[in-house]
C-alpha positions as a Python dict, from the first residue, in 0.01 Angstrom:
ca = {
    (1, 'M'): (0, 0, 0),
    (2, 'L'): (284, 242, 86),
    (3, 'R'): (452, 172, -250),
    (4, 'L'): (124, 235, -433),
    (5, 'M'): (78, 573, -255),
    (6, 'C'): (433, 677, -345),
    (7, 'R'): (373, 590, -711),
    (8, 'L'): (48, 785, -716),
    (9, 'K'): (219, 1086, -560),
    (10, 'R'): (489, 1082, -827),
    (11, 'A'): (223, 1055, -1099),
    (12, 'L'): (33, 1369, -993),
    (13, 'P'): (35, 1637, -1268),
    (14, 'Q'): (268, 1931, -1225),
    (15, 'K'): (144, 2292, -1233),
    (16, 'V'): (155, 2454, -1575),
    (17, 'P'): (198, 2835, -1599),
    (18, 'C'): (-123, 3011, -1696),
    (19, 'R'): (-140, 3191, -2032),
    (20, 'F'): (-213, 3516, -1851),
    (21, 'C'): (66, 3494, -1591),
    (22, 'P'): (312, 3777, -1662),
    (23, 'V'): (642, 3644, -1798),
    (24, 'M'): (945, 3853, -1889),
    (25, 'G'): (1088, 3837, -2239),
    (26, 'K'): (938, 3674, -2544),
    (27, 'L'): (859, 3308, -2595),
    (28, 'Q'): (843, 3097, -2910),
    (29, 'S'): (494, 2956, -2929),
    (30, 'K'): (422, 2596, -3022),
    (31, 'F'): (66, 2677, -3123),
    (32, 'K'): (-32, 2601, -3482),
    (33, 'H'): (-364, 2721, -3615),
    (34, 'S'): (-570, 2637, -3920),
    (35, 'T'): (-644, 2855, -4220),
    (36, 'Y'): (-904, 2790, -4485),
    (37, 'K'): (-906, 2895, -4848),
    (38, 'C'): (-1262, 2959, -4964),
    (39, 'R'): (-1407, 2935, -5312),
    (40, 'P'): (-1634, 3215, -5435),
    (41, 'D'): (-1937, 2993, -5363),
    (42, 'G'): (-1839, 2984, -4995),
    (43, 'F'): (-1720, 2623, -4973),
    (44, 'I'): (-1383, 2540, -4821),
    (45, 'E'): (-1126, 2457, -5088),
    (46, 'E'): (-845, 2339, -4863),
    (47, 'R'): (-731, 2347, -4502),
    (48, 'I'): (-375, 2456, -4430),
    (49, 'Q'): (-181, 2416, -4107),
    (50, 'T'): (2, 2739, -4030),
    (51, 'K'): (356, 2778, -3902),
    (52, 'A'): (436, 2852, -3538),
    (53, 'F'): (430, 3220, -3447),
    (54, 'Q'): (601, 3445, -3193),
    (55, 'E'): (433, 3467, -2853),
    (56, 'Y'): (524, 3760, -2630),
    (57, 'S'): (455, 3823, -2264),
    (58, 'P'): (80, 3891, -2231),
    (59, 'A'): (-35, 4252, -2220),
    (60, 'H'): (-328, 4164, -1991),
    (61, 'V'): (-390, 3914, -1712),
    (62, 'D'): (-748, 3841, -1818),
    (63, 'T'): (-985, 3858, -2115),
    (64, 'V'): (-916, 4141, -2364),
    (65, 'S'): (-1241, 4316, -2458),
    (66, 'V'): (-1117, 4574, -2707),
    (67, 'V'): (-808, 4677, -2905),
    (68, 'A'): (-747, 4989, -3117),
    (69, 'A'): (-453, 5136, -3308),
    (70, 'L'): (-302, 5455, -3169),
    (71, 'N'): (-45, 5492, -3449),
    (72, 'S'): (152, 5266, -3686),
    (73, 'D'): (355, 5118, -3397),
    (74, 'L'): (133, 5129, -3090),
    (75, 'C'): (-201, 4982, -2998),
    (76, 'V'): (-420, 5043, -2694),
    (77, 'S'): (-624, 4766, -2534),
    (78, 'G'): (-848, 4704, -2235),
    (79, 'G'): (-1032, 4420, -2071),
    (80, 'K'): (-1155, 4251, -1757),
    (81, 'D'): (-839, 4334, -1562),
    (82, 'K'): (-963, 4699, -1553),
    (83, 'T'): (-633, 4813, -1705),
    (84, 'V'): (-568, 5008, -2025),
    (85, 'V'): (-240, 4904, -2188),
    (86, 'A'): (-38, 5088, -2452),
    (87, 'Y'): (166, 4826, -2637),
    (88, 'N'): (434, 4839, -2908),
    (89, 'W'): (333, 4543, -3122),
    (90, 'R'): (648, 4571, -3336),
    (91, 'T'): (884, 4511, -3042),
    (92, 'G'): (655, 4313, -2811),
    (93, 'N'): (689, 4562, -2523),
    (94, 'V'): (439, 4728, -2292),
    (95, 'V'): (487, 5106, -2319),
    (96, 'K'): (259, 5210, -2032),
    (97, 'R'): (-26, 5083, -1817),
    (98, 'F'): (-316, 5304, -1713),
    (99, 'K'): (-532, 5229, -1411),
    (100, 'G'): (-832, 5435, -1312),
    (101, 'H'): (-1144, 5238, -1390),
    (102, 'E'): (-1320, 5029, -1128),
    (103, 'R'): (-1462, 4769, -1366),
    (104, 'E'): (-1399, 4606, -1706),
    (105, 'I'): (-1293, 4825, -2000),
    (106, 'T'): (-1558, 4802, -2272),
    (107, 'K'): (-1452, 5045, -2548),
    (108, 'I'): (-1148, 5245, -2659),
    (109, 'A'): (-1136, 5539, -2901),
    (110, 'C'): (-805, 5684, -3019),
    (111, 'I'): (-719, 6019, -3166),
    (112, 'Y'): (-512, 5865, -3445),
    (113, 'K'): (-150, 5978, -3482),
    (114, 'S'): (-184, 6147, -3144),
    (115, 'S'): (-83, 6048, -2792),
    (116, 'Q'): (-438, 6087, -2661),
    (117, 'F'): (-715, 5829, -2634),
    (118, 'F'): (-1034, 5748, -2440),
    (119, 'S'): (-1155, 5440, -2254),
    (120, 'A'): (-1509, 5344, -2151),
    (121, 'S'): (-1596, 5107, -1871),
    (122, 'R'): (-1864, 4909, -1695),
    (123, 'D'): (-1816, 5157, -1409),
    (124, 'K'): (-2038, 5397, -1617),
    (125, 'T'): (-1754, 5641, -1691),
    (126, 'V'): (-1525, 5746, -1975),
    (127, 'T'): (-1165, 5852, -1916),
    (128, 'M'): (-924, 6051, -2133),
    (129, 'W'): (-555, 5954, -2124),
    (130, 'D'): (-233, 6095, -2267),
    (131, 'L'): (56, 5862, -2340),
    (132, 'Q'): (309, 6145, -2315),
    (133, 'S'): (199, 6259, -1969),
    (134, 'S'): (156, 6073, -1643),
    (135, 'S'): (-53, 5758, -1596),
    (136, 'Q'): (-322, 5969, -1429),
    (137, 'P'): (-644, 6051, -1619),
    (138, 'R'): (-640, 6378, -1811),
    (139, 'Q'): (-1020, 6411, -1810),
    (140, 'R'): (-1320, 6215, -1680),
    (141, 'F'): (-1669, 6205, -1831),
    (142, 'S'): (-1949, 6091, -1599),
    (143, 'G'): (-2315, 6104, -1694),
    (144, 'H'): (-2445, 5759, -1784),
    (145, 'T'): (-2642, 5549, -1537),
    (146, 'M'): (-2536, 5212, -1680),
    (147, 'V'): (-2235, 5053, -1850),
    (148, 'V'): (-2086, 5262, -2134),
    (149, 'T'): (-2098, 5050, -2451),
    (150, 'G'): (-2037, 5310, -2722),
    (151, 'L'): (-1749, 5554, -2767),
    (152, 'T'): (-1631, 5762, -3063),
    (153, 'V'): (-1442, 6088, -3113),
    (154, 'S'): (-1518, 6351, -3379),
    (155, 'P'): (-1280, 6392, -3677),
    (156, 'D'): (-1151, 6724, -3537),
    (157, 'S'): (-1112, 6570, -3187),
    (158, 'S'): (-1321, 6844, -3026),
    (159, 'Q'): (-1622, 6628, -2940),
    (160, 'L'): (-1680, 6288, -2787),
    (161, 'C'): (-1997, 6084, -2829),
    (162, 'T'): (-2081, 5808, -2580),
    (163, 'G'): (-2363, 5555, -2563),
    (164, 'S'): (-2487, 5321, -2295),
    (165, 'R'): (-2728, 5047, -2202),
    (166, 'D'): (-2929, 5324, -2035),
    (167, 'N'): (-3072, 5399, -2388),
    (168, 'T'): (-2888, 5732, -2394),
    (169, 'L'): (-2634, 5904, -2617),
    (170, 'L'): (-2429, 6191, -2472),
    (171, 'L'): (-2223, 6445, -2665),
    (172, 'W'): (-1927, 6592, -2477),
    (173, 'D'): (-1694, 6888, -2519),
    (174, 'V'): (-1349, 6728, -2497),
    (175, 'G'): (-1179, 7047, -2379),
    (176, 'T'): (-1409, 7120, -2088),
    (177, 'G'): (-1539, 6771, -2010),
    (178, 'R'): (-1895, 6904, -2008),
    (179, 'C'): (-2197, 6731, -2162),
    (180, 'A'): (-2327, 6947, -2447),
    (181, 'E'): (-2617, 6731, -2571),
    (182, 'S'): (-2821, 6434, -2453),
    (183, 'A'): (-3067, 6211, -2640),
    (184, 'S'): (-3261, 5902, -2544),
    (185, 'V'): (-3457, 5645, -2746),
    (186, 'S'): (-3667, 5376, -2579),
    (187, 'R'): (-3506, 5028, -2586),
    (188, 'N'): (-3199, 5169, -2761),
    (189, 'L'): (-2936, 4963, -2579),
    (190, 'V'): (-2624, 5093, -2753),
    (191, 'T'): (-2364, 4837, -2866),
    (192, 'H'): (-2125, 5053, -3071),
    (193, 'L'): (-2068, 5405, -3205),
    (194, 'C'): (-1864, 5522, -3504),
    (195, 'W'): (-1816, 5879, -3632),
    (196, 'V'): (-1851, 5927, -4009),
    (197, 'P'): (-1530, 6082, -4153),
    (198, 'R'): (-1556, 6451, -4246),
    (199, 'E'): (-1924, 6458, -4147),
    (200, 'P'): (-2129, 6560, -3840),
    (201, 'Y'): (-2291, 6215, -3832),
    (202, 'V'): (-2250, 5930, -3583),
    (203, 'L'): (-2339, 5571, -3670),
    (204, 'Q'): (-2485, 5355, -3393),
    (205, 'T'): (-2581, 4989, -3349),
    (206, 'S'): (-2822, 4861, -3086),
    (207, 'E'): (-2961, 4558, -2912),
    (208, 'D'): (-3302, 4656, -3053),
    (209, 'K'): (-3170, 4517, -3386),
    (210, 'T'): (-3144, 4854, -3556),
    (211, 'V'): (-2871, 5075, -3701),
    (212, 'R'): (-2920, 5449, -3654),
    (213, 'L'): (-2749, 5753, -3802),
    (214, 'W'): (-2735, 6051, -3566),
    (215, 'D'): (-2675, 6415, -3653),
    (216, 'S'): (-2441, 6552, -3386),
    (217, 'R'): (-2577, 6902, -3447),
    (218, 'G'): (-2847, 6879, -3183),
    (219, 'L'): (-2803, 6502, -3145),
    (220, 'Q'): (-3108, 6399, -3345),
    (221, 'V'): (-3174, 6072, -3531),
    (222, 'A'): (-3117, 6151, -3900),
    (223, 'H'): (-3199, 5803, -4033),
    (224, 'T'): (-3295, 5458, -3908),
    (225, 'F'): (-3201, 5163, -4128),
    (226, 'P'): (-3444, 4869, -4167),
    (227, 'T'): (-3470, 4659, -3852),
    (228, 'Q'): (-3266, 4339, -3869),
    (229, 'Q'): (-3356, 3996, -3729),
    (230, 'H'): (-3072, 3987, -3475),
    (231, 'I'): (-2893, 4220, -3234),
    (232, 'Q'): (-2653, 4454, -3414),
    (233, 'T'): (-2323, 4423, -3227),
    (234, 'H'): (-2077, 4653, -3406),
    (235, 'C'): (-2041, 4899, -3695),
    (236, 'A'): (-1774, 5065, -3908),
    (237, 'V'): (-1763, 5335, -4176),
    (238, 'S'): (-1555, 5334, -4494),
    (239, 'E'): (-1270, 5584, -4532),
    (240, 'D'): (-1464, 5787, -4789),
    (241, 'G'): (-1774, 5794, -4566),
    (242, 'H'): (-1996, 5651, -4842),
    (243, 'K'): (-2065, 5309, -4690),
    (244, 'C'): (-2102, 5145, -4352),
    (245, 'V'): (-2108, 4786, -4230),
    (246, 'S'): (-2284, 4639, -3927),
    (247, 'C'): (-2266, 4288, -3783),
    (248, 'S'): (-2501, 4075, -3579),
    (249, 'S'): (-2537, 3824, -3301),
    (250, 'G'): (-2645, 3466, -3364),
    (251, 'F'): (-2576, 3100, -3306),
    (252, 'G'): (-2535, 2791, -3521),
    (253, 'G'): (-2511, 2997, -3838),
    (254, 'E'): (-2846, 3170, -3776),
    (255, 'G'): (-2775, 3542, -3789),
    (256, 'C'): (-2396, 3556, -3738),
    (257, 'G'): (-2349, 3788, -4036),
    (258, 'A'): (-2262, 4137, -4153),
    (259, 'T'): (-2447, 4385, -4373),
    (260, 'L'): (-2314, 4658, -4601),
    (261, 'W'): (-2523, 4978, -4618),
    (262, 'D'): (-2515, 5284, -4842),
    (263, 'L'): (-2467, 5603, -4637),
    (264, 'R'): (-2547, 5836, -4925),
    (265, 'Q'): (-2892, 5939, -5045),
    (266, 'T'): (-3046, 5595, -5104),
    (267, 'R'): (-2919, 5443, -4777),
    (268, 'N'): (-3009, 5096, -4905),
    (269, 'R'): (-2875, 4755, -4808),
    (270, 'I'): (-2596, 4671, -5055),
    (271, 'C'): (-2458, 4330, -4959),
    (272, 'E'): (-2471, 4051, -4698),
    (273, 'Y'): (-2178, 3849, -4561),
    (274, 'R'): (-2272, 3502, -4429),
    (275, 'G'): (-2045, 3223, -4310),
    (276, 'H'): (-1975, 3257, -3937),
    (277, 'F'): (-2141, 3015, -3695),
    (278, 'Q'): (-2157, 3233, -3385),
    (279, 'T'): (-2198, 3603, -3300),
    (280, 'V'): (-1991, 3839, -3515),
    (281, 'A'): (-1837, 4076, -3262),
    (282, 'S'): (-1644, 4312, -3489),
    (283, 'C'): (-1631, 4430, -3850),
    (284, 'I'): (-1392, 4664, -4032),
    (285, 'F'): (-1319, 4798, -4379),
    (286, 'L'): (-973, 4700, -4502),
    (287, 'P'): (-769, 4995, -4638),
    (288, 'R'): (-672, 4973, -5005),
    (289, 'A'): (-310, 4932, -4896),
    (290, 'L'): (-410, 4605, -4726),
    (291, 'A'): (-627, 4460, -5000),
    (292, 'S'): (-608, 4469, -5378),
    (293, 'M'): (-988, 4493, -5396),
    (294, 'P'): (-1255, 4649, -5172),
    (295, 'A'): (-1270, 4411, -4875),
    (296, 'I'): (-1423, 4373, -4531),
    (297, 'A'): (-1294, 4172, -4234),
    (298, 'T'): (-1501, 4023, -3953),
    (299, 'S'): (-1415, 3847, -3627),
    (300, 'S'): (-1651, 3616, -3443),
    (301, 'H'): (-1712, 3417, -3128),
    (302, 'D'): (-1650, 3108, -3345),
    (303, 'C'): (-1273, 3185, -3320),
    (304, 'K'): (-1252, 3284, -3686),
    (305, 'V'): (-1146, 3594, -3876),
    (306, 'K'): (-1287, 3617, -4228),
    (307, 'I'): (-1202, 3841, -4523),
    (308, 'W'): (-1484, 3917, -4765),
    (309, 'N'): (-1510, 4065, -5112),
    (310, 'Q'): (-1696, 4386, -5031),
    (311, 'D'): (-1888, 4395, -5360),
    (312, 'T'): (-1989, 4030, -5407),
    (313, 'G'): (-2009, 3902, -5046),
    (314, 'A'): (-1779, 3610, -5129),
    (315, 'C'): (-1553, 3484, -4848),
    (316, 'L'): (-1193, 3518, -4967),
    (317, 'F'): (-1011, 3370, -4668),
    (318, 'T'): (-1072, 3232, -4321),
    (319, 'L'): (-823, 3221, -4035),
    (320, 'S'): (-920, 2996, -3744),
    (321, 'L'): (-752, 3093, -3416),
    (322, 'D'): (-815, 2762, -3242),
    (323, 'G'): (-802, 2777, -2862),
    (324, 'S'): (-841, 3154, -2848),
    (325, 'G'): (-1203, 3153, -2736),
    (326, 'P'): (-1448, 3415, -2867),
    (327, 'L'): (-1281, 3690, -3070),
    (328, 'T'): (-1390, 4022, -2922),
    (329, 'S'): (-1238, 4305, -3129),
    (330, 'L'): (-1067, 4372, -3462),
    (331, 'A'): (-859, 4672, -3575),
    (332, 'V'): (-625, 4780, -3855),
    (333, 'A'): (-268, 4816, -3723),
    (334, 'D'): (-94, 4946, -4036),
    (335, 'T'): (-70, 4871, -4409),
    (336, 'I'): (5, 4498, -4365),
    (337, 'Y'): (-121, 4400, -4018),
    (338, 'L'): (-446, 4358, -3826),
    (339, 'L'): (-498, 4334, -3450),
    (340, 'C'): (-749, 4089, -3304),
    (341, 'A'): (-846, 4063, -2936),
    (342, 'S'): (-960, 3733, -2790),
    (343, 'F'): (-1127, 3595, -2481),
    (344, 'S'): (-861, 3339, -2385),
    (345, 'R'): (-530, 3422, -2551),
    (346, 'G'): (-484, 3798, -2546),
    (347, 'I'): (-418, 3995, -2865),
    (348, 'H'): (-322, 3843, -3199),
    (349, 'L'): (-114, 4021, -3464),
    (350, 'L'): (-231, 3907, -3807),
    (351, 'G'): (-35, 3962, -4126),
    (352, 'V'): (-202, 4013, -4463),
    (353, 'D'): (-21, 3816, -4736),
    (354, 'H'): (-66, 3887, -5108),
    (355, 'S'): (180, 3627, -5241),
    (356, 'Q'): (-97, 3376, -5324),
    (357, 'G'): (-403, 3596, -5324),
    (358, 'L'): (-545, 3764, -5015),
    (359, 'E'): (-449, 3556, -4709),
    (360, 'L'): (-414, 3598, -4333),
    (361, 'R'): (-152, 3447, -4105),
    (362, 'E'): (-86, 3486, -3736),
    (363, 'V'): (247, 3658, -3677),
    (364, 'A'): (248, 3709, -3300),
    (365, 'A'): (36, 3702, -2984),
    (366, 'F'): (65, 3912, -2671),
}
């Protein structure tokens, strides 16, 4: 009996370091993910096993909810650890950590090519930060009665628009921190906000399954797009401001899509993108420098990032980040890279490859 107990003791599994435990330096990952080439009809043509990628020390110690590009070298992210992190994704180094929120970070909005950015939280507040100053907040915006789920800054950086599950949109003066306008629509549980480039309009998605266009001059609804069948989770606007895309919740392939809309006079539905099997959490337009044709990228809770032909709705490529859990956020890093936040494995740096058509590959994780 004593010998048996000794053998059992030796056989007990040893502790394995958690993915989110902070580790100094960079590590070579052994993870290999799957990519899928898709035919224009949507069927998978072949499955390819990708090469191992570089894995750096994690930026966060818990789920990453959102990631955004601050400039061509730095990104800003936030999550359940209540910390905002500025990270140099080219070198794999944390530049600065910002702590000031009491609950999970839900949204981040950057003043691009600037050192300033904003973070929204479940603590009902929005905070303004400056990378070139101290780690203390530069400005706080308090006015919502529930979690802040929408955040966008005007093209001239003078105004900030926030939305919440309290059915309210607030328009703020960035310089003074004062609320200039307030508007409320029944059952309008805001999920995302996006300012239209060079225009006074703000695009908004909602849990009431609608997409609204707001005029910031008085904060009035300028247009409501046709109600969809599922919750609208996210939205984005093209660089020229002529089109927008929204994506939806769903499960088992029901819903789980994205829709392209015309923002000009007709404001009609242009195209649908179907192929995910769970909620699509994020959607973005790919800059022309990233894609040889007009293209859209989506990330989903099914662990997949897809690239779509914007005009035809055909899926051009699928990257499956196996083991990453639900993908929560997607952003353009620069002319050849995307950033993708995940529930279980931090932030993924994805490279766009044109050598054999439009393809995605994972380059690093942090």
